[in-house]
DNA sequence: GAGCACTGC
């Protein structure tokens, strides 16, 4: 794979495809077809036409397939009311592309792997992708998997105990307990299915560690913490929330009795604030450490530190294979304990040559698999970068399946990405009907966050979207980038969960070994750290430069965060936390938002401000973006909350109060093109913030009519994000200049302020870089407020 | 007139 071309932003590839080549091609083909139409007498106009066309246009167009598709579209438009059967591929149509099955079958295979050769012998597409089978990721302990049978309810507990003994980890029980007793820190390597998450805490409990304190086990995700705790409580035959419990944001399912506590990593981090030595714990297990979330990375440094003062505290770091040595090194050469996983073998296939258009290649590969493998065999999972890719691929697949007619089994297309409304997400979990096959088009969500049963084939184009953060400008953007080896292996492993699987990588073996990084860049190096720095500060860690990070974040990012906290008044000139800073640290949100809340006390509008803070911290998924034809309704709905050019912040407040007035109705959300899921989340966050107000002694006060007071409170948090209209003489100019680091930016078109009216001074929630540099969530302010609210910051600047 | 991968507190 030529990584330089692979790094081209997806938009460019898409644009080139959509607007230049295809448009051009379409016009040419349509013209030619019209010319030819009179020559070809009806029967199958389309196919004869295509045949002639391909001869004529051979030198101009790359593949007949494209010509076929365009002429087919054109044909369909013309014969819209006709019998659909007409579009079936007629017998005898000769196209090496593979639209006639009998013909195609005679072509040779291009797969190199032996078994595929046999299976693919009869079906080859013109732009077939050549794969080379390279290796098999070994499966382990397979024979034991046969025993997983659900028993009747009365036998359930007995069965659960039997099940526990069949887990690979069971035979290592005594050795593991010995290792834990001999060493304070232990790195555990165990692949998925080894049972480490459910069993290790139970073994330690059985061995008596819970007599001295709780056993805590962290997970990167909420659902994992919940489901594992549920499972373990069943295995131990206790009620969830008693001896076994879980703790996640908005939901604490634990009691005084709880000795095995599963929690999200962020939750343990917040527990540090109340209990800096984790005195109530005897064992802390950091699970899925290889995922390297910001919270786990911080936890590493913190637990390593407290382990020195608490020799009785046992630490378990559990991870996937690749990182084990690194974890061991970080924890002063802690011993590594290996547990084999339980997984089926996965065949890895690479392409012989790099693929220029990964989307097209993925579609063709999916069709190839579908056409050559028996349908009851297993479903296909395709990893794509985002919603747009998924929609494009879904359309293309549907289209081509129609082109292939009835001779091929049904293919059910299931898109899945995090912003997809919940009711549409559930489609992927429905069992595949007999004789059909499911193809799941997924983002990275399927890499770790959810598991789909019945997947046998994985198609991995080798890309994902990654966040990048520029500490200098404070700008965030998403870039399409090649994945890491670890990520590629994780994706491949998704095919081997219920039986032997196959993974088709749309890049070459050379690309894999030479071009891909071993591991993904840890998140802590890619993100804004203001909140993390504030948390560490309130734990009394002032020397952040020397904090023991496994992979330190760029010093620029840390300095930027410190500067911001200083400007917000959370730190004094000695770098110590102020009273304001301590209050701010109580809120689990971005420091600028928490400053806004703390400041709202003064303006007597804390009720409105926590609503705005909750809405802002839900992020950009509040508005549902429907397909193009309904987009205009969605935009109008959005505008209706923005009457009087109140600004986007007040508009968010309006949305929340309108929703609240309906009694938190889901229909209302649907009518207004608002995501119900996001609103529920906003409500949860708001409730949490309201609870925290008491803790920092801020009165709930409402002042819903005084927008200036609300805006002033917002300005107290966001005065660093101010911008001034630039070139205001020109009516069409919408250029703004940020005040802090002078930089030209625009108001995001989805803002209520974008068109109607351009204020001279604004504050914004965030900067994003997409096609331009945009300010998102913008509100007008008066320049004198900046002087009044942040004189320390604006005194020298000319406002 | 744009276009937001995924988590978490």
PDB file of C-alpha atoms in Angstrom, chain A residues 544-690:
ATOM      1  CA  UNK A 544       2.748  17.452  35.752  1.00  0.00           C
ATOM      2  CA  UNK A 545       5.893  17.575  33.689  1.00  0.00           C
ATOM      3  CA  UNK A 546       7.332  14.798  35.832  1.00  0.00           C
ATOM      4  CA  UNK A 547       4.133  12.821  36.268  1.00  0.00           C
ATOM      5  CA  UNK A 548       4.817   9.199  35.491  1.00  0.00           C
ATOM      6  CA  UNK A 549       3.052   8.806  32.168  1.00  0.00           C
ATOM      7  CA  UNK A 550       3.583   5.628  30.207  1.00  0.00           C
ATOM      8  CA  UNK A 551       3.535   7.766  27.073  1.00  0.00           C
ATOM      9  CA  UNK A 552       3.718  11.423  28.036  1.00  0.00           C
ATOM     10  CA  UNK A 553       1.404  13.801  26.194  1.00  0.00           C
ATOM     11  CA  UNK A 554       3.048  16.593  24.190  1.00  0.00           C
ATOM     12  CA  UNK A 555       4.315  19.247  26.614  1.00  0.00           C
ATOM     13  CA  UNK A 556       2.531  21.877  24.521  1.00  0.00           C
ATOM     14  CA  UNK A 557      -0.796  20.283  25.365  1.00  0.00           C
ATOM     15  CA  UNK A 558      -0.026  20.281  29.093  1.00  0.00           C
ATOM     16  CA  UNK A 559       1.181  23.892  29.005  1.00  0.00           C
ATOM     17  CA  UNK A 560      -1.879  24.941  27.072  1.00  0.00           C
ATOM     18  CA  UNK A 561      -4.095  23.282  29.674  1.00  0.00           C
ATOM     19  CA  UNK A 562      -2.230  25.002  32.533  1.00  0.00           C
ATOM     20  CA  UNK A 563      -2.525  28.361  30.793  1.00  0.00           C
ATOM     21  CA  UNK A 564      -6.209  27.896  30.365  1.00  0.00           C
ATOM     22  CA  UNK A 565      -6.747  26.931  33.988  1.00  0.00           C
ATOM     23  CA  UNK A 566      -4.747  29.947  35.062  1.00  0.00           C
ATOM     24  CA  UNK A 567      -6.768  32.269  32.851  1.00  0.00           C
ATOM     25  CA  UNK A 568      -9.998  30.799  34.221  1.00  0.00           C
ATOM     26  CA  UNK A 569      -8.819  31.526  37.728  1.00  0.00           C
ATOM     27  CA  UNK A 570      -8.579  27.880  38.708  1.00  0.00           C
ATOM     28  CA  UNK A 571      -4.866  28.236  39.416  1.00  0.00           C
ATOM     29  CA  UNK A 572      -3.012  31.059  41.101  1.00  0.00           C
ATOM     30  CA  UNK A 573       0.347  32.404  40.007  1.00  0.00           C
ATOM     31  CA  UNK A 574       2.128  29.793  42.144  1.00  0.00           C
ATOM     32  CA  UNK A 575       0.393  27.090  40.175  1.00  0.00           C
ATOM     33  CA  UNK A 576      -1.830  26.101  43.081  1.00  0.00           C
ATOM     34  CA  UNK A 577      -5.486  25.343  42.907  1.00  0.00           C
ATOM     35  CA  UNK A 578      -7.710  28.231  43.970  1.00  0.00           C
ATOM     36  CA  UNK A 579     -11.062  28.022  45.687  1.00  0.00           C
ATOM     37  CA  UNK A 580     -12.722  28.400  42.292  1.00  0.00           C
ATOM     38  CA  UNK A 581     -10.510  25.657  40.903  1.00  0.00           C
ATOM     39  CA  UNK A 582     -11.486  23.235  43.655  1.00  0.00           C
ATOM     40  CA  UNK A 583     -15.143  23.881  42.937  1.00  0.00           C
ATOM     41  CA  UNK A 584     -14.577  23.399  39.240  1.00  0.00           C
ATOM     42  CA  UNK A 585     -12.856  20.059  39.795  1.00  0.00           C
ATOM     43  CA  UNK A 586     -16.040  18.672  41.322  1.00  0.00           C
ATOM     44  CA  UNK A 587     -17.777  18.790  37.956  1.00  0.00           C
ATOM     45  CA  UNK A 588     -17.021  15.989  35.524  1.00  0.00           C
ATOM     46  CA  UNK A 589     -17.044  18.296  32.517  1.00  0.00           C
ATOM     47  CA  UNK A 590     -14.709  20.544  30.568  1.00  0.00           C
ATOM     48  CA  UNK A 591     -13.138  23.291  32.761  1.00  0.00           C
ATOM     49  CA  UNK A 592     -14.629  26.096  30.694  1.00  0.00           C
ATOM     50  CA  UNK A 593     -18.071  24.649  31.280  1.00  0.00           C
ATOM     51  CA  UNK A 594     -17.454  24.179  34.986  1.00  0.00           C
ATOM     52  CA  UNK A 595     -16.177  27.736  35.245  1.00  0.00           C
ATOM     53  CA  UNK A 596     -19.376  28.883  33.609  1.00  0.00           C
ATOM     54  CA  UNK A 597     -21.355  27.000  36.255  1.00  0.00           C
ATOM     55  CA  UNK A 598     -19.313  28.374  39.132  1.00  0.00           C
ATOM     56  CA  UNK A 599     -19.740  31.892  37.722  1.00  0.00           C
ATOM     57  CA  UNK A 600     -23.499  31.486  37.301  1.00  0.00           C
ATOM     58  CA  UNK A 601     -23.871  31.920  41.066  1.00  0.00           C
ATOM     59  CA  UNK A 602     -23.013  35.561  40.674  1.00  0.00           C
ATOM     60  CA  UNK A 603     -25.527  36.126  37.879  1.00  0.00           C
ATOM     61  CA  UNK A 604     -28.296  34.169  39.628  1.00  0.00           C
ATOM     62  CA  UNK A 605     -28.958  31.880  36.698  1.00  0.00           C
ATOM     63  CA  UNK A 606     -27.406  28.534  37.715  1.00  0.00           C
ATOM     64  CA  UNK A 607     -30.571  26.704  36.681  1.00  0.00           C
ATOM     65  CA  UNK A 608     -30.267  27.838  33.073  1.00  0.00           C
ATOM     66  CA  UNK A 609     -26.505  27.473  32.984  1.00  0.00           C
ATOM     67  CA  UNK A 610     -26.417  23.829  34.064  1.00  0.00           C
ATOM     68  CA  UNK A 611     -28.912  23.102  31.298  1.00  0.00           C
ATOM     69  CA  UNK A 612     -26.659  24.787  28.751  1.00  0.00           C
ATOM     70  CA  UNK A 613     -23.598  23.014  30.156  1.00  0.00           C
ATOM     71  CA  UNK A 614     -25.350  19.654  29.935  1.00  0.00           C
ATOM     72  CA  UNK A 615     -26.482  20.307  26.374  1.00  0.00           C
ATOM     73  CA  UNK A 616     -23.007  21.419  25.343  1.00  0.00           C
ATOM     74  CA  UNK A 617     -21.304  18.429  26.904  1.00  0.00           C
ATOM     75  CA  UNK A 618     -23.570  16.014  25.083  1.00  0.00           C
ATOM     76  CA  UNK A 619     -21.738  17.237  22.016  1.00  0.00           C
ATOM     77  CA  UNK A 620     -22.818  17.524  18.451  1.00  0.00           C
ATOM     78  CA  UNK A 621     -25.267  14.652  18.275  1.00  0.00           C
ATOM     79  CA  UNK A 622     -28.364  16.531  19.419  1.00  0.00           C
ATOM     80  CA  UNK A 623     -29.672  17.259  15.965  1.00  0.00           C
ATOM     81  CA  UNK A 624     -30.646  14.404  13.722  1.00  0.00           C
ATOM     82  CA  UNK A 625     -29.406  14.827  10.179  1.00  0.00           C
ATOM     83  CA  UNK A 626     -31.949  13.158   7.925  1.00  0.00           C
ATOM     84  CA  UNK A 627     -31.411  12.239   4.270  1.00  0.00           C
ATOM     85  CA  UNK A 628     -31.257  15.149   1.868  1.00  0.00           C
ATOM     86  CA  UNK A 629     -34.926  15.446   0.991  1.00  0.00           C
ATOM     87  CA  UNK A 630     -35.923  16.165   4.569  1.00  0.00           C
ATOM     88  CA  UNK A 631     -32.920  18.214   5.504  1.00  0.00           C
ATOM     89  CA  UNK A 632     -34.780  21.452   4.949  1.00  0.00           C
ATOM     90  CA  UNK A 633     -37.394  20.524   7.565  1.00  0.00           C
ATOM     91  CA  UNK A 634     -34.675  19.686  10.038  1.00  0.00           C
ATOM     92  CA  UNK A 635     -33.037  23.046   9.411  1.00  0.00           C
ATOM     93  CA  UNK A 636     -36.312  24.884   9.877  1.00  0.00           C
ATOM     94  CA  UNK A 637     -36.963  23.036  13.103  1.00  0.00           C
ATOM     95  CA  UNK A 638     -33.569  24.083  14.314  1.00  0.00           C
ATOM     96  CA  UNK A 639     -34.128  27.700  13.356  1.00  0.00           C
ATOM     97  CA  UNK A 640     -37.378  27.846  15.291  1.00  0.00           C
ATOM     98  CA  UNK A 641     -35.432  27.603  18.537  1.00  0.00           C
ATOM     99  CA  UNK A 642     -33.343  30.559  17.574  1.00  0.00           C
ATOM    100  CA  UNK A 643     -35.930  33.316  17.324  1.00  0.00           C
ATOM    101  CA  UNK A 644     -34.633  36.788  17.940  1.00  0.00           C
ATOM    102  CA  UNK A 645     -31.064  35.784  17.139  1.00  0.00           C
ATOM    103  CA  UNK A 646     -30.548  34.793  20.729  1.00  0.00           C
ATOM    104  CA  UNK A 647     -27.440  32.767  19.941  1.00  0.00           C
ATOM    105  CA  UNK A 648     -26.796  29.060  19.874  1.00  0.00           C
ATOM    106  CA  UNK A 649     -26.353  28.700  23.604  1.00  0.00           C
ATOM    107  CA  UNK A 650     -29.771  30.151  24.361  1.00  0.00           C
ATOM    108  CA  UNK A 651     -31.175  28.052  21.514  1.00  0.00           C
ATOM    109  CA  UNK A 652     -29.930  24.939  23.313  1.00  0.00           C
ATOM    110  CA  UNK A 653     -31.630  26.173  26.454  1.00  0.00           C
ATOM    111  CA  UNK A 654     -34.858  26.699  24.488  1.00  0.00           C
ATOM    112  CA  UNK A 655     -34.696  23.191  23.123  1.00  0.00           C
ATOM    113  CA  UNK A 656     -34.264  21.681  26.551  1.00  0.00           C
ATOM    114  CA  UNK A 657     -37.049  23.693  28.163  1.00  0.00           C
ATOM    115  CA  UNK A 658     -39.433  22.957  25.276  1.00  0.00           C
ATOM    116  CA  UNK A 659     -38.690  19.268  25.634  1.00  0.00           C
ATOM    117  CA  UNK A 660     -39.122  19.443  29.384  1.00  0.00           C
ATOM    118  CA  UNK A 661     -42.511  21.152  28.896  1.00  0.00           C
ATOM    119  CA  UNK A 662     -43.700  18.177  26.859  1.00  0.00           C
ATOM    120  CA  UNK A 663     -42.822  15.891  29.763  1.00  0.00           C
ATOM    121  CA  UNK A 664     -39.618  14.641  28.121  1.00  0.00           C
ATOM    122  CA  UNK A 665     -41.556  13.254  25.203  1.00  0.00           C
ATOM    123  CA  UNK A 666     -39.868  11.148  22.559  1.00  0.00           C
ATOM    124  CA  UNK A 667     -42.390  12.050  19.854  1.00  0.00           C
ATOM    125  CA  UNK A 668     -41.587  15.679  20.317  1.00  0.00           C
ATOM    126  CA  UNK A 669     -37.922  14.941  19.607  1.00  0.00           C
ATOM    127  CA  UNK A 670     -38.847  13.045  16.489  1.00  0.00           C
ATOM    128  CA  UNK A 671     -41.031  15.920  15.246  1.00  0.00           C
ATOM    129  CA  UNK A 672     -38.250  18.411  15.736  1.00  0.00           C
ATOM    130  CA  UNK A 673     -35.456  16.306  14.257  1.00  0.00           C
ATOM    131  CA  UNK A 674     -33.781  15.997  17.615  1.00  0.00           C
ATOM    132  CA  UNK A 675     -32.148  12.810  18.879  1.00  0.00           C
ATOM    133  CA  UNK A 676     -34.101  11.490  21.836  1.00  0.00           C
ATOM    134  CA  UNK A 677     -31.078   9.529  23.026  1.00  0.00           C
ATOM    135  CA  UNK A 678     -28.943  12.659  23.248  1.00  0.00           C
ATOM    136  CA  UNK A 679     -31.666  14.534  25.075  1.00  0.00           C
ATOM    137  CA  UNK A 680     -31.985  11.801  27.677  1.00  0.00           C
ATOM    138  CA  UNK A 681     -28.268  11.990  28.152  1.00  0.00           C
ATOM    139  CA  UNK A 682     -28.475  15.756  28.559  1.00  0.00           C
ATOM    140  CA  UNK A 683     -31.133  15.241  31.205  1.00  0.00           C
ATOM    141  CA  UNK A 684     -28.928  12.747  33.079  1.00  0.00           C
ATOM    142  CA  UNK A 685     -25.977  15.096  32.973  1.00  0.00           C
ATOM    143  CA  UNK A 686     -28.128  17.990  34.059  1.00  0.00           C
ATOM    144  CA  UNK A 687     -29.430  16.030  37.041  1.00  0.00           C
ATOM    145  CA  UNK A 688     -25.897  15.107  38.004  1.00  0.00           C
ATOM    146  CA  UNK A 689     -24.721  18.704  37.742  1.00  0.00           C
ATOM    147  CA  UNK A 690     -27.647  19.856  39.832  1.00  0.00           C
TER     148      UNK A 690
END
